[in-house]
Short mmCIF file of C-alpha atoms in Angstrom, two decimals:
data_model
loop_
_atom_site.label_atom_id
_atom_site.label_comp_id
_atom_site.label_asym_id
_atom_site.label_seq_id
_atom_site.Cartn_x
_atom_site.Cartn_y
_atom_site.Cartn_z
CA MET Q 1156 0.00 0.00 0.00
CA SER Q 1157 1.35 3.39 -0.98
CA THR Q 1158 1.61 5.91 1.83
CA THR Q 1159 1.59 8.81 -0.61
CA LEU Q 1160 -1.84 10.39 -0.60
CA THR Q 1161 -3.20 11.84 -3.83
CA PRO Q 1162 -6.26 13.74 -2.59
CA VAL Q 1163 -9.21 14.14 -4.92
CA LEU Q 1164 -12.13 15.39 -2.82
CA SER Q 1165 -9.90 17.28 -0.39
CA ARG Q 1166 -7.37 18.52 -2.96
CA HIS Q 1167 -8.17 22.22 -2.57
CA TRP Q 1168 -9.32 22.39 1.02
CA ASP Q 1169 -6.27 24.47 1.95
CA GLN Q 1170 -7.34 27.36 -0.29
CA THR Q 1171 -9.04 30.21 1.55
CA ASP Q 1172 -11.82 30.52 -1.03
CA SER Q 1173 -12.19 26.78 -1.72
CA PHE Q 1174 -15.95 26.92 -1.12
CA THR Q 1175 -16.66 29.42 -3.91
CA ARG Q 1176 -17.63 28.64 -7.49
CA ALA Q 1177 -14.73 30.76 -8.77
CA ALA Q 1178 -12.18 28.67 -6.86
CA TYR Q 1179 -13.85 25.40 -7.86
CA GLU Q 1180 -13.88 26.33 -11.56
CA ARG Q 1181 -10.30 27.60 -11.34
CA GLU Q 1182 -9.31 24.01 -10.51
CA GLY Q 1183 -11.37 22.45 -13.29
CA GLY Q 1184 -14.72 22.32 -11.52
CA TYR Q 1185 -17.89 21.76 -13.58
CA ARG Q 1186 -15.84 20.35 -16.46
CA ALA Q 1187 -17.16 16.86 -15.71
CA MET Q 1188 -20.73 18.20 -15.86
CA ARG Q 1189 -20.16 19.43 -19.42
CA THR Q 1190 -18.63 16.06 -20.33
CA ALA Q 1191 -21.62 14.25 -18.80
CA PHE Q 1192 -24.11 16.29 -20.85
CA GLY Q 1193 -22.38 14.95 -23.97
CA MET Q 1194 -22.97 11.37 -22.80
CA GLU Q 1195 -26.08 9.20 -22.72
CA PRO Q 1196 -27.51 8.91 -19.17
CA ASP Q 1197 -27.22 5.10 -19.28
CA THR Q 1198 -23.54 5.42 -20.21
CA ILE Q 1199 -22.90 7.41 -17.04
CA VAL Q 1200 -24.74 4.80 -14.94
CA GLN Q 1201 -22.60 2.10 -16.54
CA ALA Q 1202 -19.41 4.08 -15.86
CA VAL Q 1203 -20.33 4.38 -12.18
CA LYS Q 1204 -21.02 0.62 -12.12
CA ASP Q 1205 -17.70 -0.12 -13.83
CA SER Q 1206 -15.80 2.14 -11.42
CA GLY Q 1207 -16.78 -0.07 -8.49
CA LEU Q 1208 -17.94 2.95 -6.42
CA ARG Q 1209 -19.73 1.66 -3.33
CA GLY Q 1210 -21.92 3.73 -1.03
CA ARG Q 1211 -19.81 5.85 1.30
CA GLY Q 1212 -22.54 6.22 3.93
CA GLY Q 1213 -21.68 3.00 5.75
CA ALA Q 1214 -23.38 0.06 4.06
CA GLY Q 1215 -21.09 -0.05 1.01
CA PHE Q 1216 -23.81 -0.96 -1.50
CA PRO Q 1217 -22.68 -0.55 -5.15
CA THR Q 1218 -23.82 2.91 -6.24
CA GLY Q 1219 -24.33 2.18 -9.95
CA MET Q 1220 -26.34 -0.92 -9.13
CA LYS Q 1221 -28.58 1.18 -6.85
CA TRP Q 1222 -29.19 3.60 -9.72
CA GLY Q 1223 -30.04 0.68 -11.96
CA PHE Q 1224 -32.88 -0.44 -9.65
CA LEU Q 1225 -35.12 2.43 -10.77
CA PRO Q 1226 -38.07 1.04 -12.77
CA PRO Q 1227 -37.77 1.97 -16.47
CA SER Q 1228 -41.29 3.41 -16.53
CA SER Q 1229 -43.27 5.04 -13.75
CA PRO Q 1230 -46.06 7.64 -13.82
CA ASN Q 1231 -44.34 9.51 -10.95
CA PRO Q 1232 -41.30 11.80 -11.20
CA ARG Q 1233 -37.89 10.45 -10.24
CA TYR Q 1234 -35.97 11.98 -7.36
CA LEU Q 1235 -32.37 12.12 -6.20
CA VAL Q 1236 -31.92 12.63 -2.45
CA VAL Q 1237 -28.52 13.26 -0.91
CA ASN Q 1238 -28.21 12.04 2.66
CA ALA Q 1239 -26.23 14.78 4.45
CA ASP Q 1240 -27.60 13.97 7.90
CA GLU Q 1241 -24.20 12.95 9.26
CA SER Q 1242 -24.53 12.57 13.04
CA GLU Q 1243 -23.05 9.32 14.35
CA PRO Q 1244 -20.47 9.80 17.12
CA GLY Q 1245 -17.04 9.95 15.49
CA THR Q 1246 -18.33 10.38 11.94
CA CYS Q 1247 -17.17 13.70 10.51
CA LYS Q 1248 -16.28 13.45 6.82
CA ASP Q 1249 -19.32 14.82 4.95
CA ILE Q 1250 -19.63 17.99 7.01
CA PRO Q 1251 -16.02 19.15 6.40
CA LEU Q 1252 -16.41 18.14 2.73
CA MET Q 1253 -19.52 20.31 2.32
CA LEU Q 1254 -17.89 23.13 4.29
CA ALA Q 1255 -14.68 23.21 2.27
CA ASN Q 1256 -15.93 22.21 -1.17
CA PRO Q 1257 -19.74 22.28 -1.53
CA HIS Q 1258 -19.53 22.68 -5.31
CA VAL Q 1259 -18.14 19.18 -5.82
CA LEU Q 1260 -21.37 17.92 -4.23
CA VAL Q 1261 -23.53 20.25 -6.35
CA GLU Q 1262 -21.74 19.08 -9.53
CA GLY Q 1263 -22.16 15.48 -8.41
CA VAL Q 1264 -25.88 16.07 -7.88
CA ILE Q 1265 -26.24 17.55 -11.40
CA ILE Q 1266 -24.42 14.64 -13.08
CA SER Q 1267 -26.16 11.96 -10.97
CA SER Q 1268 -29.62 13.48 -11.53
CA TYR Q 1269 -28.98 13.63 -15.28
CA ALA Q 1270 -27.81 9.99 -15.22
CA ILE Q 1271 -30.95 8.72 -13.48
CA ARG Q 1272 -33.20 11.06 -15.49
CA SER Q 1273 -34.38 13.02 -12.48
CA ASN Q 1274 -35.47 16.68 -12.60
CA HIS Q 1275 -35.79 17.17 -8.84
CA ALA Q 1276 -32.97 16.74 -6.30
CA PHE Q 1277 -32.75 17.34 -2.58
CA ILE Q 1278 -29.83 17.65 -0.16
CA TYR Q 1279 -31.09 16.72 3.31
CA VAL Q 1280 -28.67 18.28 5.80
CA ARG Q 1281 -28.96 18.34 9.58
CA GLY Q 1282 -30.16 21.62 11.03
CA GLU Q 1283 -27.45 22.03 13.68
CA VAL Q 1284 -24.65 22.61 11.18
CA LEU Q 1285 -25.75 26.10 10.26
CA HIS Q 1286 -22.35 27.10 8.84
CA VAL Q 1287 -22.53 24.15 6.42
CA ILE Q 1288 -26.14 24.92 5.47
CA ARG Q 1289 -25.12 28.48 4.55
CA ARG Q 1290 -22.22 27.20 2.45
CA LEU Q 1291 -24.51 24.76 0.62
CA GLN Q 1292 -27.17 27.40 0.02
CA GLN Q 1293 -24.54 29.78 -1.32
CA ALA Q 1294 -23.11 27.09 -3.62
CA VAL Q 1295 -26.56 26.20 -4.95
CA ALA Q 1296 -27.34 29.90 -5.54
CA GLU Q 1297 -24.02 30.31 -7.42
CA ALA Q 1298 -24.83 27.25 -9.56
CA TYR Q 1299 -28.27 28.66 -10.44
CA GLU Q 1300 -26.62 32.00 -11.25
CA ALA Q 1301 -24.23 30.31 -13.68
CA GLY Q 1302 -27.05 28.43 -15.38
CA TYR Q 1303 -25.94 25.04 -14.03
CA LEU Q 1304 -29.30 24.52 -12.32
CA GLY Q 1305 -32.82 25.44 -13.37
CA LYS Q 1306 -34.42 25.27 -16.82
CA ASP Q 1307 -32.57 24.20 -19.97
CA ILE Q 1308 -29.14 23.87 -18.33
CA LEU Q 1309 -26.43 25.14 -20.71
CA GLY Q 1310 -28.87 24.84 -23.60
CA THR Q 1311 -29.08 21.05 -23.26
CA GLY Q 1312 -32.84 20.95 -22.71
CA TYR Q 1313 -32.24 19.31 -19.33
CA ASP Q 1314 -34.03 20.84 -16.31
CA LEU Q 1315 -33.02 20.33 -12.67
CA GLU Q 1316 -34.28 21.92 -9.47
CA LEU Q 1317 -32.08 21.44 -6.38
CA VAL Q 1318 -33.40 22.09 -2.87
CA VAL Q 1319 -31.30 22.24 0.31
CA HIS Q 1320 -33.58 20.91 3.06
CA THR Q 1321 -32.63 21.25 6.72
CA GLY Q 1322 -33.67 18.55 9.15
CA ALA Q 1323 -34.48 19.17 12.81
CA GLY Q 1324 -31.56 17.16 14.14
CA ALA Q 1325 -32.48 13.50 14.65
CA TYR Q 1326 -29.95 10.70 14.19
CA ILE Q 1327 -32.71 8.39 12.98
CA CYS Q 1328 -33.16 10.62 9.91
CA GLY Q 1329 -29.83 9.31 8.63
CA GLU Q 1330 -31.76 6.06 7.96
CA GLU Q 1331 -32.91 6.53 4.39
CA THR Q 1332 -36.63 5.86 4.80
CA ALA Q 1333 -36.88 7.95 7.99
CA LEU Q 1334 -35.13 10.69 6.01
CA LEU Q 1335 -37.85 10.45 3.34
CA ASP Q 1336 -40.62 10.72 5.95
CA SER Q 1337 -38.92 13.79 7.44
CA LEU Q 1338 -38.46 15.32 3.99
CA GLU Q 1339 -42.18 14.87 3.34
CA GLY Q 1340 -42.98 16.70 6.57
CA TYR Q 1341 -43.74 13.73 8.81
CA ARG Q 1342 -42.04 12.58 11.97
CA GLY Q 1343 -38.77 10.89 11.06
CA GLN Q 1344 -39.39 7.18 11.53
CA PRO Q 1345 -38.24 4.29 9.33
CA ARG Q 1346 -40.64 2.82 6.80
CA LEU Q 1347 -41.33 -0.83 6.22
CA LYS Q 1348 -39.48 -2.27 3.21
CA PRO Q 1349 -40.58 -3.31 0.61
CA PRO Q 1350 -41.45 -1.19 -1.21
CA PHE Q 1351 -37.88 0.03 -1.50
CA PRO Q 1352 -37.20 3.71 -2.26
CA ALA Q 1353 -36.07 2.86 -5.81
CA VAL Q 1354 -39.66 1.80 -6.55
CA ALA Q 1355 -41.70 3.99 -4.18
CA GLY Q 1356 -39.66 6.56 -2.30
CA LEU Q 1357 -40.11 10.32 -1.97
CA TYR Q 1358 -43.76 11.29 -2.65
CA GLY Q 1359 -44.27 7.73 -3.88
CA GLY Q 1360 -41.89 8.23 -6.81
CA PRO Q 1361 -38.79 6.21 -7.77
CA THR Q 1362 -35.98 7.60 -5.61
CA VAL Q 1363 -32.22 7.22 -5.33
CA ILE Q 1364 -30.74 8.07 -1.92
CA ASN Q 1365 -26.98 8.41 -1.72
CA ASN Q 1366 -24.44 9.67 0.79
CA VAL Q 1367 -22.68 13.02 0.28
CA GLU Q 1368 -19.27 11.45 -0.38
CA SER Q 1369 -20.76 8.95 -2.87
CA ILE Q 1370 -22.31 11.72 -4.99
CA ALA Q 1371 -19.22 13.97 -4.60
CA SER Q 1372 -17.10 11.14 -6.06
CA VAL Q 1373 -19.11 11.01 -9.31
CA PRO Q 1374 -17.54 14.07 -11.08
CA SER Q 1375 -14.02 12.61 -10.77
CA ILE Q 1376 -15.25 9.29 -12.23
CA VAL Q 1377 -16.81 11.07 -15.24
CA GLU Q 1378 -13.72 13.25 -15.70
CA ASN Q 1379 -11.02 10.59 -15.29
CA GLY Q 1380 -12.85 7.41 -16.27
CA ALA Q 1381 -14.06 4.30 -14.46
CA ASP Q 1382 -10.69 2.55 -14.83
CA TRP Q 1383 -8.90 5.41 -13.06
CA PHE Q 1384 -11.19 5.10 -10.04
CA ALA Q 1385 -11.06 1.28 -10.07
CA SER Q 1386 -7.23 1.36 -10.13
CA MET Q 1387 -7.29 2.56 -6.50
CA GLY Q 1388 -8.38 0.61 -3.46
CA THR Q 1389 -8.73 -3.16 -3.30
CA GLU Q 1390 -10.27 -5.77 -5.58
CA LYS Q 1391 -13.80 -5.44 -4.15
CA SER Q 1392 -13.54 -2.05 -2.41
CA LYS Q 1393 -12.51 0.32 -5.19
CA GLY Q 1394 -11.43 3.92 -5.05
CA PHE Q 1395 -10.57 6.37 -2.30
CA GLY Q 1396 -12.31 7.69 0.77
CA ILE Q 1397 -12.00 10.12 3.62
CA PHE Q 1398 -10.81 8.55 6.87
CA SER Q 1399 -11.65 10.60 9.97
CA LEU Q 1400 -9.13 10.18 12.78
CA SER Q 1401 -10.23 11.52 16.16
CA GLY Q 1402 -9.42 10.98 19.81
CA HIS Q 1403 -6.00 10.20 21.26
CA VAL Q 1404 -4.01 10.84 18.10
CA THR Q 1405 -1.32 13.49 17.64
CA ARG Q 1406 -2.85 15.09 14.53
CA PRO Q 1407 -6.57 14.30 14.34
CA GLY Q 1408 -8.32 15.18 11.10
CA GLN Q 1409 -9.43 14.00 7.67
CA TYR Q 1410 -7.07 11.72 5.73
CA GLU Q 1411 -8.10 10.94 2.16
CA ALA Q 1412 -6.61 7.64 1.07
CA PRO Q 1413 -7.34 4.56 -1.07
CA LEU Q 1414 -9.55 1.96 0.59
CA GLY Q 1415 -7.41 -0.85 1.98
CA ILE Q 1416 -4.98 1.41 3.84
CA THR Q 1417 -4.35 0.26 7.45
CA LEU Q 1418 -4.70 2.12 10.71
CA ARG Q 1419 -0.97 1.66 11.26
CA GLU Q 1420 -0.26 3.60 8.03
CA LEU Q 1421 -2.81 6.28 8.88
CA LEU Q 1422 -1.38 6.68 12.39
CA ASP Q 1423 2.08 7.15 10.87
CA MET Q 1424 0.69 10.08 8.88
CA ALA Q 1425 -1.17 11.43 11.90
CA GLY Q 1426 1.90 11.44 14.14
CA GLY Q 1427 0.89 8.33 16.06
CA ILE Q 1428 -0.93 7.96 19.38
CA ARG Q 1429 -0.47 11.00 21.63
CA GLU Q 1430 2.99 11.06 23.18
CA GLY Q 1431 3.71 8.68 26.02
CA HIS Q 1432 0.65 6.51 25.44
CA ARG Q 1433 -0.38 3.35 23.60
CA LEU Q 1434 -3.42 2.29 21.64
CA LYS Q 1435 -6.09 0.48 23.64
CA PHE Q 1436 -9.15 0.25 21.39
CA TRP Q 1437 -10.64 1.96 18.32
CA THR Q 1438 -13.67 2.01 16.09
CA PRO Q 1439 -13.13 1.30 12.36
CA GLY Q 1440 -16.43 2.84 11.26
CA GLY Q 1441 -17.98 4.95 13.99
CA SER Q 1442 -19.66 4.10 17.27
CA SER Q 1443 -22.06 1.58 15.70
CA THR Q 1444 -19.27 -0.79 14.65
CA PRO Q 1445 -17.68 -3.47 16.86
CA LEU Q 1446 -14.48 -2.35 18.59
CA PHE Q 1447 -10.98 -3.24 17.44
CA THR Q 1448 -7.77 -3.28 19.50
CA ASP Q 1449 -4.05 -2.93 18.73
CA GLU Q 1450 -4.22 -6.49 17.33
CA HIS Q 1451 -6.12 -5.05 14.37
CA LEU Q 1452 -3.63 -2.32 13.39
CA ASP Q 1453 -2.78 -4.06 10.12
CA VAL Q 1454 -6.31 -4.97 9.00
CA PRO Q 1455 -6.82 -3.42 5.52
CA LEU Q 1456 -9.56 -0.82 5.86
CA ASP Q 1457 -11.87 -2.10 3.14
CA PHE Q 1458 -15.35 -3.56 3.41
CA GLU Q 1459 -14.34 -7.22 3.12
CA SER Q 1460 -11.23 -7.23 5.35
CA VAL Q 1461 -12.85 -5.30 8.19
CA GLY Q 1462 -15.91 -7.56 7.97
CA ALA Q 1463 -13.76 -10.69 8.04
CA ALA Q 1464 -12.00 -9.36 11.16
CA GLY Q 1465 -15.34 -9.01 12.95
CA SER Q 1466 -16.36 -5.38 12.51
CA MET Q 1467 -17.63 -3.03 9.77
CA LEU Q 1468 -15.90 -0.31 7.75
CA GLY Q 1469 -18.98 1.90 8.10
CA THR Q 1470 -18.18 5.58 7.63
CA ARG Q 1471 -14.42 5.19 8.25
CA ALA Q 1472 -14.75 7.10 11.53
CA LEU Q 1473 -11.60 6.00 13.34
CA GLN Q 1474 -12.04 6.96 16.99
CA ILE Q 1475 -8.75 6.26 18.74
CA PHE Q 1476 -8.58 5.56 22.49
CA ASP Q 1477 -5.42 5.07 24.55
CA GLU Q 1478 -4.92 3.19 27.82
CA THR Q 1479 -6.25 6.09 29.93
CA THR Q 1480 -9.79 5.45 28.65
CA CYS Q 1481 -12.36 3.43 30.57
CA VAL Q 1482 -14.08 1.22 28.00
CA VAL Q 1483 -17.17 0.87 30.23
CA ARG Q 1484 -17.63 4.64 30.34
CA ALA Q 1485 -17.09 4.98 26.59
CA VAL Q 1486 -19.72 2.31 25.87
CA LEU Q 1487 -22.08 3.95 28.38
CA ARG Q 1488 -21.73 7.30 26.55
CA TRP Q 1489 -22.50 5.69 23.19
CA SER Q 1490 -25.45 3.78 24.68
CA GLU Q 1491 -26.85 7.00 26.13
CA PHE Q 1492 -26.68 8.46 22.63
CA TYR Q 1493 -28.56 5.52 21.07
CA ALA Q 1494 -31.20 5.52 23.82
CA HIS Q 1495 -31.74 9.25 23.28
CA GLU Q 1496 -31.88 8.95 19.47
CA SER Q 1497 -34.10 5.85 19.26
CA CYS Q 1498 -37.30 6.91 17.51
CA GLY Q 1499 -39.34 4.55 19.70
CA LYS Q 1500 -41.15 2.89 16.79
CA CYS Q 1501 -40.06 -0.64 17.66
CA THR Q 1502 -39.90 -2.34 21.06
CA PRO Q 1503 -36.47 -4.05 20.83
CA CYS Q 1504 -34.62 -0.77 20.19
CA ARG Q 1505 -36.79 1.50 22.36
CA GLU Q 1506 -36.68 -0.77 25.43
CA GLY Q 1507 -33.31 -2.39 24.77
CA THR Q 1508 -31.33 0.85 24.53
CA TYR Q 1509 -33.08 2.14 27.68
CA TRP Q 1510 -31.97 -0.92 29.66
CA TYR Q 1511 -28.50 -0.75 28.15
CA LYS Q 1512 -28.22 2.72 29.62
CA GLN Q 1513 -29.52 1.74 33.07
CA THR Q 1514 -27.35 -1.38 33.35
CA LEU Q 1515 -24.17 0.33 32.11
CA LYS Q 1516 -24.70 3.25 34.50
CA ARG Q 1517 -24.85 0.78 37.39
CA LEU Q 1518 -21.74 -1.03 36.16
CA ASP Q 1519 -19.83 2.23 35.64
CA ALA Q 1520 -20.62 3.24 39.23
CA GLY Q 1521 -19.22 -0.08 40.52
CA GLN Q 1522 -22.63 -1.33 41.67
CA GLY Q 1523 -23.13 -4.12 39.15
CA THR Q 1524 -22.52 -7.85 39.17
CA GLU Q 1525 -21.25 -10.38 36.68
CA GLU Q 1526 -24.88 -11.32 36.07
CA ASP Q 1527 -25.35 -7.82 34.57
CA LEU Q 1528 -22.91 -8.73 31.81
CA GLU Q 1529 -25.08 -11.70 30.87
CA THR Q 1530 -28.12 -9.41 30.97
CA LEU Q 1531 -26.39 -7.03 28.53
CA LEU Q 1532 -25.58 -9.90 26.17
CA ASP Q 1533 -29.15 -11.21 26.46
CA LEU Q 1534 -30.47 -7.72 25.68
CA SER Q 1535 -28.19 -7.61 22.66
CA ASP Q 1536 -29.61 -10.91 21.38
CA ASN Q 1537 -33.10 -9.46 21.64
CA ILE Q 1538 -32.17 -6.27 19.75
CA LEU Q 1539 -29.85 -7.56 17.01
CA GLY Q 1540 -31.78 -8.51 13.90
CA ARG Q 1541 -35.11 -7.81 15.59
CA SER Q 1542 -35.27 -4.03 15.48
CA PHE Q 1543 -37.11 -2.17 12.73
CA CYS Q 1544 -33.97 -0.53 11.30
CA ALA Q 1545 -30.20 -0.61 11.73
CA LEU Q 1546 -30.08 1.81 14.69
CA GLY Q 1547 -30.81 -1.03 17.12
CA ASP Q 1548 -28.26 -3.32 15.47
CA GLY Q 1549 -25.63 -0.60 15.64
CA ALA Q 1550 -26.31 0.05 19.32
CA THR Q 1551 -25.40 -3.55 20.17
CA SER Q 1552 -21.97 -3.39 18.50
CA PRO Q 1553 -19.97 -1.51 21.18
CA VAL Q 1554 -21.69 -3.41 24.00
CA THR Q 1555 -21.09 -6.96 22.76
CA SER Q 1556 -17.60 -6.29 21.40
CA SER Q 1557 -16.42 -4.51 24.57
CA ILE Q 1558 -17.63 -7.35 26.82
CA LYS Q 1559 -15.85 -9.83 24.57
CA LEU Q 1560 -12.57 -7.87 24.50
CA PHE Q 1561 -12.56 -6.22 27.95
CA ARG Q 1562 -14.60 -8.47 30.24
CA ASP Q 1563 -11.95 -8.16 32.97
CA GLU Q 1564 -12.34 -4.38 32.94
CA TYR Q 1565 -16.09 -4.68 33.49
CA ILE Q 1566 -15.47 -7.08 36.39
CA ALA Q 1567 -12.86 -4.73 37.90
CA HIS Q 1568 -15.56 -2.06 38.26
CA PHE Q 1569 -17.65 -4.05 40.69
CA THR Q 1570 -14.80 -5.89 42.43
CA GLN Q 1571 -13.20 -2.50 43.20
CA GLY Q 1572 -16.51 -0.79 43.94
CA GLY Q 1573 -16.06 1.87 41.28
CA CYS Q 1574 -14.29 2.86 38.08
CA PRO Q 1575 -10.54 2.11 38.31
CA PHE Q 1576 -9.79 4.95 35.85
CA ASP Q 1577 -9.23 8.63 36.52
CA PRO Q 1578 -11.50 10.29 33.92
CA ALA Q 1579 -9.32 13.41 33.83
CA LYS Q 1580 -6.35 11.46 32.46
CA SER Q 1581 -8.07 10.74 29.17
CA THR Q 1582 -8.73 14.43 28.55
CA VAL Q 1583 -6.62 16.87 26.58
CA TRP Q 1584 -6.31 19.43 29.36
CA ALA Q 1585 -4.93 16.88 31.86
CA GLY Q 1586 -2.23 16.09 29.32
CA GLY Q 1587 -2.78 12.42 30.02
CA GLN Q 1588 -0.18 12.53 32.77
#
């Protein structure tokens, strides 16, 4: 694996005006759009299929294949919806991408909408990130001003309306069908599938829902060709992606690299674990993926390898924790998040995450027993695969994996009558001393 990064999405993030149309076009922006308008829509879909681009929102479903699921004829309009509701703990790639370079997303939306023959597109972004919303709205206004959106774009006869829609801030709205309900003005709760969104999605019409990074990757595929994109990454996980390193790392931030890079290589670039400390555990794909330890430093970060090692690549949110961190407290914090964000539609997730929180609080305070660990595992069995959507499944990941890897640490809490860790030592201001 090469350790030389050749950024694509983040190439111009260091420029002070990177978010403007002028800066984007200065670096060749909107060239791919013009190329795409000279191609047949089906040819673009095929190019995205050939590139091997897989969904960058966590599941890794082939993007071109998803586009191909749209029924060839339907009385309803087709829609493209961009899922920009990034809100899982540790996941922070789409928000900086939209902040630094919103036009690559807008261009991606134009090309993707043209490819799937849609005349209406939406970017659903969470309401808390007001600075990002303003950037997106400005970028969309600049694109309309240039004639890249609206009626008869560049004289091609193609029309596209793009709406930036702000959500009210619910993690569940990152689930694609809950996002659609929210977009339609209802309470954000997941829908029963089938019908799948490709057949009956937004307003009952055929709908494609893709992650920000997935759509933002489309212009470079059109510009450079499917083979160029497929030449990066691994055999089944093609291309590049943004890896978000946070936590106890010397230089946290976004690292754009080919899929298949390892955490060891990324840590080398990020200056390693903070000085004087060692890696204890980490998440390969955000808080809803099973934990890894230092034994997994050399696992290639692609969908297949991470899955084979017992976790999920997810959103490539690499949260790094050193030996000062109490794993019980970390899992409690995540469980509190899932309990708070559960929409309450289904019993396993609504009740299960509540009892996770209560049991972990007791354990963290040193008042639990070993029987509580079996209760947590039993709860997990009743949530996993039985909840209405993936939120419940994700909530079980840190609980089950932490008990498997750090059972002794759980036991130490109640044998010592409290947490054996000093919480201040894991903080930045304590310097970890």
